[in-house]
CSV table of C-alpha atoms in Angstrom, one decimal:
chain,number,residue,atom,x,y,z
P,1,UNK,CA,119.3,18.3,102.8
P,2,UNK,CA,117.0,20.2,101.2
P,3,UNK,CA,118.1,23.3,100.7
P,4,UNK,CA,114.8,25.9,99.9
P,5,UNK,CA,112.0,25.6,98.6
P,6,UNK,CA,112.2,23.9,94.2
P,7,UNK,CA,110.7,26.3,91.1
P,8,UNK,CA,107.3,24.5,91.8
P,9,UNK,CA,106.5,25.9,95.1
P,10,UNK,CA,104.8,28.9,95.5
P,11,UNK,CA,104.8,31.5,98.8
P,12,UNK,CA,101.9,33.3,99.1
P,13,UNK,CA,101.0,36.8,98.6
P,14,UNK,CA,104.2,38.9,100.2
P,15,UNK,CA,101.7,41.0,100.9
P,16,UNK,CA,99.7,39.0,102.9
P,17,UNK,CA,99.9,39.8,106.9
P,18,UNK,CA,102.3,37.1,109.4
P,19,UNK,CA,100.3,34.4,110.1
P,20,UNK,CA,100.8,34.1,114.5
P,21,UNK,CA,97.7,32.8,115.3
P,22,UNK,CA,99.1,30.0,114.1
P,23,UNK,CA,101.7,29.1,116.0
P,24,UNK,CA,100.6,27.4,119.6
P,25,UNK,CA,97.3,26.8,117.9
P,26,UNK,CA,97.2,25.0,114.7
P,27,UNK,CA,98.3,21.3,114.0
P,28,UNK,CA,100.3,19.9,111.0
P,29,UNK,CA,102.9,17.7,110.0
P,30,UNK,CA,106.1,19.0,111.3
P,31,UNK,CA,109.3,18.1,108.6
P,32,UNK,CA,112.4,16.4,110.0
P,33,UNK,CA,115.0,14.9,108.1
P,34,UNK,CA,114.6,15.2,104.5
P,35,UNK,CA,116.9,13.0,102.3
P,36,UNK,CA,119.2,14.3,99.0
P,37,UNK,CA,117.3,14.1,95.7
P,38,UNK,CA,113.7,12.6,97.9
P,39,UNK,CA,110.6,14.0,96.6
P,40,UNK,CA,110.4,15.5,99.5
P,41,UNK,CA,113.7,17.4,98.9
P,42,UNK,CA,112.4,18.1,95.4
P,43,UNK,CA,108.8,19.7,96.5
P,44,UNK,CA,111.2,22.0,99.5
P,45,UNK,CA,110.3,21.0,102.7
P,46,UNK,CA,112.6,22.3,105.2
P,47,UNK,CA,113.6,21.1,108.2
P,48,UNK,CA,112.0,21.9,111.1
P,49,UNK,CA,110.9,24.7,110.1
P,50,UNK,CA,108.1,23.6,107.5
P,51,UNK,CA,104.6,22.1,108.8
P,52,UNK,CA,102.6,20.4,106.4
P,53,UNK,CA,98.6,21.9,107.2
P,54,UNK,CA,96.7,20.6,104.0
P,55,UNK,CA,96.4,18.6,101.3
P,56,UNK,CA,95.1,17.0,98.3
P,57,UNK,CA,93.1,14.2,98.2
P,58,UNK,CA,94.3,11.5,95.4
P,59,UNK,CA,95.8,12.7,91.6
P,60,UNK,CA,95.8,9.3,89.9
P,61,UNK,CA,99.1,8.9,88.1
P,62,UNK,CA,99.4,11.0,85.0
P,63,UNK,CA,97.1,13.3,86.4
P,64,UNK,CA,97.7,16.9,87.5
P,65,UNK,CA,95.6,17.9,90.3
P,66,UNK,CA,94.3,20.6,90.9
P,67,UNK,CA,95.5,23.0,93.9
P,68,UNK,CA,92.3,24.4,94.3
P,69,UNK,CA,89.9,21.4,95.0
P,70,UNK,CA,87.1,21.5,97.2
P,71,UNK,CA,88.4,17.7,99.0
P,72,UNK,CA,91.3,19.6,100.3
P,73,UNK,CA,91.6,18.3,103.5
P,74,UNK,CA,93.4,20.5,106.5
P,75,UNK,CA,96.0,17.5,108.3
P,76,UNK,CA,95.0,18.9,111.5
P,77,UNK,CA,94.6,15.1,113.4
P,78,UNK,CA,96.9,12.5,113.4
P,79,UNK,CA,93.8,10.0,112.1
P,80,UNK,CA,96.0,8.2,109.8
P,81,UNK,CA,94.3,10.1,106.6
P,82,UNK,CA,98.4,11.5,105.4
P,83,UNK,CA,99.6,8.7,105.4
P,84,UNK,CA,96.8,6.4,103.1
P,85,UNK,CA,97.0,9.2,101.0
P,86,UNK,CA,100.4,9.0,100.4
P,87,UNK,CA,100.5,5.2,99.6
P,88,UNK,CA,97.3,6.4,97.3
P,89,UNK,CA,99.2,8.6,95.2
P,90,UNK,CA,102.4,6.9,94.7
P,91,UNK,CA,103.1,8.1,90.3
P,92,UNK,CA,100.7,11.1,91.2
P,93,UNK,CA,100.5,13.9,93.0
P,94,UNK,CA,99.6,15.8,95.9
P,95,UNK,CA,99.5,19.3,95.9
P,96,UNK,CA,100.4,20.9,99.6
P,97,UNK,CA,99.8,23.8,102.0
P,98,UNK,CA,103.3,24.2,104.1
P,99,UNK,CA,103.5,26.7,106.4
P,100,UNK,CA,106.4,27.8,107.8
P,101,UNK,CA,107.8,28.8,111.2
P,102,UNK,CA,109.9,31.7,110.9
P,103,UNK,CA,108.5,33.4,107.3
P,104,UNK,CA,105.0,33.1,109.6
P,105,UNK,CA,103.6,33.2,106.0
P,106,UNK,CA,101.9,29.5,103.6
P,107,UNK,CA,103.3,28.3,100.6
P,108,UNK,CA,101.6,26.1,98.1
P,109,UNK,CA,104.3,22.8,96.8
P,110,UNK,CA,103.0,19.3,95.4
P,111,UNK,CA,104.8,16.2,96.2
P,112,UNK,CA,105.4,13.2,94.2
P,113,UNK,CA,105.2,10.2,95.8
P,114,UNK,CA,107.5,7.8,94.3
P,115,UNK,CA,109.4,4.2,96.0
P,116,UNK,CA,111.4,4.7,92.5
P,117,UNK,CA,113.5,7.5,94.1
P,118,UNK,CA,116.6,6.0,94.8
P,119,UNK,CA,115.9,5.6,99.1
P,120,UNK,CA,113.8,4.3,101.8
P,121,UNK,CA,109.8,5.6,102.3
P,122,UNK,CA,107.6,7.7,99.2
P,123,UNK,CA,108.7,11.1,100.6
P,124,UNK,CA,112.2,10.4,101.4
P,125,UNK,CA,110.9,12.5,104.2
P,126,UNK,CA,110.2,11.6,108.5
P,127,UNK,CA,107.5,13.9,109.7
P,128,UNK,CA,105.6,14.2,113.3
P,129,UNK,CA,102.2,15.4,113.4
P,130,UNK,CA,102.8,18.2,116.3
P,131,UNK,CA,101.2,21.6,117.4
P,132,UNK,CA,102.6,24.5,115.1
P,133,UNK,CA,106.1,25.0,117.9
P,134,UNK,CA,107.0,29.5,118.6
P,135,UNK,CA,110.4,29.4,117.2
P,136,UNK,CA,112.0,31.3,120.3
P,137,UNK,CA,111.4,28.4,122.4
P,138,UNK,CA,113.4,26.3,120.3
P,139,UNK,CA,116.5,28.2,118.8
P,140,UNK,CA,119.8,28.1,119.9
P,141,UNK,CA,121.9,30.9,118.8
P,142,UNK,CA,125.8,30.7,118.1
P,143,UNK,CA,128.3,33.0,119.5
P,144,UNK,CA,131.8,31.3,119.8
P,145,UNK,CA,132.8,28.2,119.2
P,146,UNK,CA,136.1,27.3,120.0
P,147,UNK,CA,139.5,25.4,118.8
P,148,UNK,CA,139.4,21.6,119.3
P,149,UNK,CA,135.9,21.1,120.7
P,150,UNK,CA,133.2,19.3,119.7
P,151,UNK,CA,131.2,22.2,118.1
P,152,UNK,CA,134.2,23.2,115.8
P,153,UNK,CA,134.8,19.2,115.1
P,154,UNK,CA,131.1,19.5,114.2
P,155,UNK,CA,131.1,22.6,111.7
P,156,UNK,CA,128.6,25.0,113.7
P,157,UNK,CA,130.2,28.5,112.7
P,158,UNK,CA,129.9,31.3,115.6
P,159,UNK,CA,127.7,34.0,114.6
P,160,UNK,CA,126.1,32.6,111.1
P,161,UNK,CA,124.2,29.3,113.3
P,162,UNK,CA,121.0,28.6,114.7
P,163,UNK,CA,120.4,24.8,116.7
P,164,UNK,CA,116.6,24.4,116.1
P,165,UNK,CA,116.6,20.7,117.1
P,166,UNK,CA,118.1,18.1,118.6
P,167,UNK,CA,117.4,14.4,117.4
P,168,UNK,CA,113.7,14.3,116.5
P,169,UNK,CA,113.1,16.5,119.6
P,170,UNK,CA,112.4,20.3,119.5
P,171,UNK,CA,113.5,20.9,122.7
P,172,UNK,CA,111.9,23.6,125.3
P,173,UNK,CA,114.7,26.5,125.7
P,174,UNK,CA,118.5,26.3,127.3
P,175,UNK,CA,117.9,24.3,129.7
P,176,UNK,CA,116.4,21.0,128.2
P,177,UNK,CA,118.6,21.5,125.4
P,178,UNK,CA,121.4,21.0,128.0
P,179,UNK,CA,119.9,18.7,129.7
P,180,UNK,CA,119.9,16.9,126.7
P,181,UNK,CA,123.2,17.2,126.1
P,182,UNK,CA,124.4,16.1,128.8
P,183,UNK,CA,123.0,12.7,129.0
P,184,UNK,CA,124.3,11.9,126.0
P,185,UNK,CA,127.7,12.9,126.5
P,186,UNK,CA,130.3,10.5,124.9
P,187,UNK,CA,127.2,9.7,122.1
P,188,UNK,CA,126.7,11.0,118.8
P,189,UNK,CA,124.0,13.7,118.7
P,190,UNK,CA,122.1,14.8,115.4
P,191,UNK,CA,121.6,18.6,115.4
P,192,UNK,CA,119.3,20.5,113.3
P,193,UNK,CA,121.5,23.3,112.3
P,194,UNK,CA,119.9,26.7,110.1
P,195,UNK,CA,123.0,29.0,108.2
P,196,UNK,CA,122.2,32.6,108.1
P,197,UNK,CA,124.6,31.9,105.2
P,198,UNK,CA,122.9,29.9,103.2
P,199,UNK,CA,119.7,30.5,104.6
P,200,UNK,CA,119.0,26.4,105.0
P,201,UNK,CA,119.0,24.1,108.0
P,202,UNK,CA,121.0,20.9,107.6
P,203,UNK,CA,121.5,18.0,109.8
P,204,UNK,CA,124.9,18.2,112.4
P,205,UNK,CA,125.9,15.1,114.1
P,206,UNK,CA,128.1,16.9,117.0
P,207,UNK,CA,130.2,14.3,119.9
P,208,UNK,CA,129.4,15.9,123.4
P,209,UNK,CA,132.6,15.5,125.3
P,210,UNK,CA,134.2,16.4,128.7
P,211,UNK,CA,137.4,15.2,127.7
P,212,UNK,CA,137.6,18.0,124.5
P,213,UNK,CA,140.4,20.4,126.6
P,214,UNK,CA,138.4,22.4,127.8
P,215,UNK,CA,135.1,24.0,128.9
P,216,UNK,CA,131.8,22.3,129.0
P,217,UNK,CA,130.5,19.5,126.5
P,218,UNK,CA,130.0,21.5,123.3
P,219,UNK,CA,133.0,24.3,122.9
P,220,UNK,CA,131.0,27.2,122.1
P,221,UNK,CA,129.4,29.6,123.5
P,222,UNK,CA,125.2,29.1,122.4
P,223,UNK,CA,122.6,32.4,123.8
P,224,UNK,CA,119.0,32.7,123.6
P,225,UNK,CA,116.9,34.8,123.8
P,226,UNK,CA,112.8,36.0,122.8
P,227,UNK,CA,111.9,36.7,120.1
P,228,UNK,CA,115.0,35.0,118.1
P,229,UNK,CA,115.2,36.6,115.2
P,230,UNK,CA,116.7,34.4,112.6
P,231,UNK,CA,117.4,36.8,109.3
P,232,UNK,CA,116.2,36.3,106.6
P,233,UNK,CA,118.8,37.8,103.8
């Protein structure tokens, strides 16, 4: 998993107020799975929290793209433009603006598509077009993890972990999360979990079970609150 912005990622001005009007209003490509050492990982993309909202046009191989070019494209529709841009920029660069729903700010980064990074795809990233979803609607704080439970076996960390997503879905509140867990009882489920210890999102595989010897399918205490405040370090 990506561990945070790379040296080439540049945050917006720290004095800039949070862009609260973006949430639930503006669209972009939400980042899901980020493969280690992939172009997306090297660009500092973070699962679930990051949305790619603006991208430059093609930068040919051997040339450095200008992030201030006038042909920057707002990625507000799933019209195939971004996918084509990725394919056209193999061996080159794509300067991007990324909005983060944790900080409510944007940052600039550069993605270098390539088929030779050692994994699948040109970016090593799974993306999904969607509105920028409010963080508090899909965040559960892990308050306790029972010994010998599925949550314990998955390595969930009480007090420090926050569950943000399930597979390629952003659940809408605790009831929907509970329904997803119950439906997948006995089957492995992929969670996206933010750790306040590492300040990064990681993938966790958990297998809900009613037979682990305790209460519930996960064996932990989760709490949902509005607004959810994820520590920024």
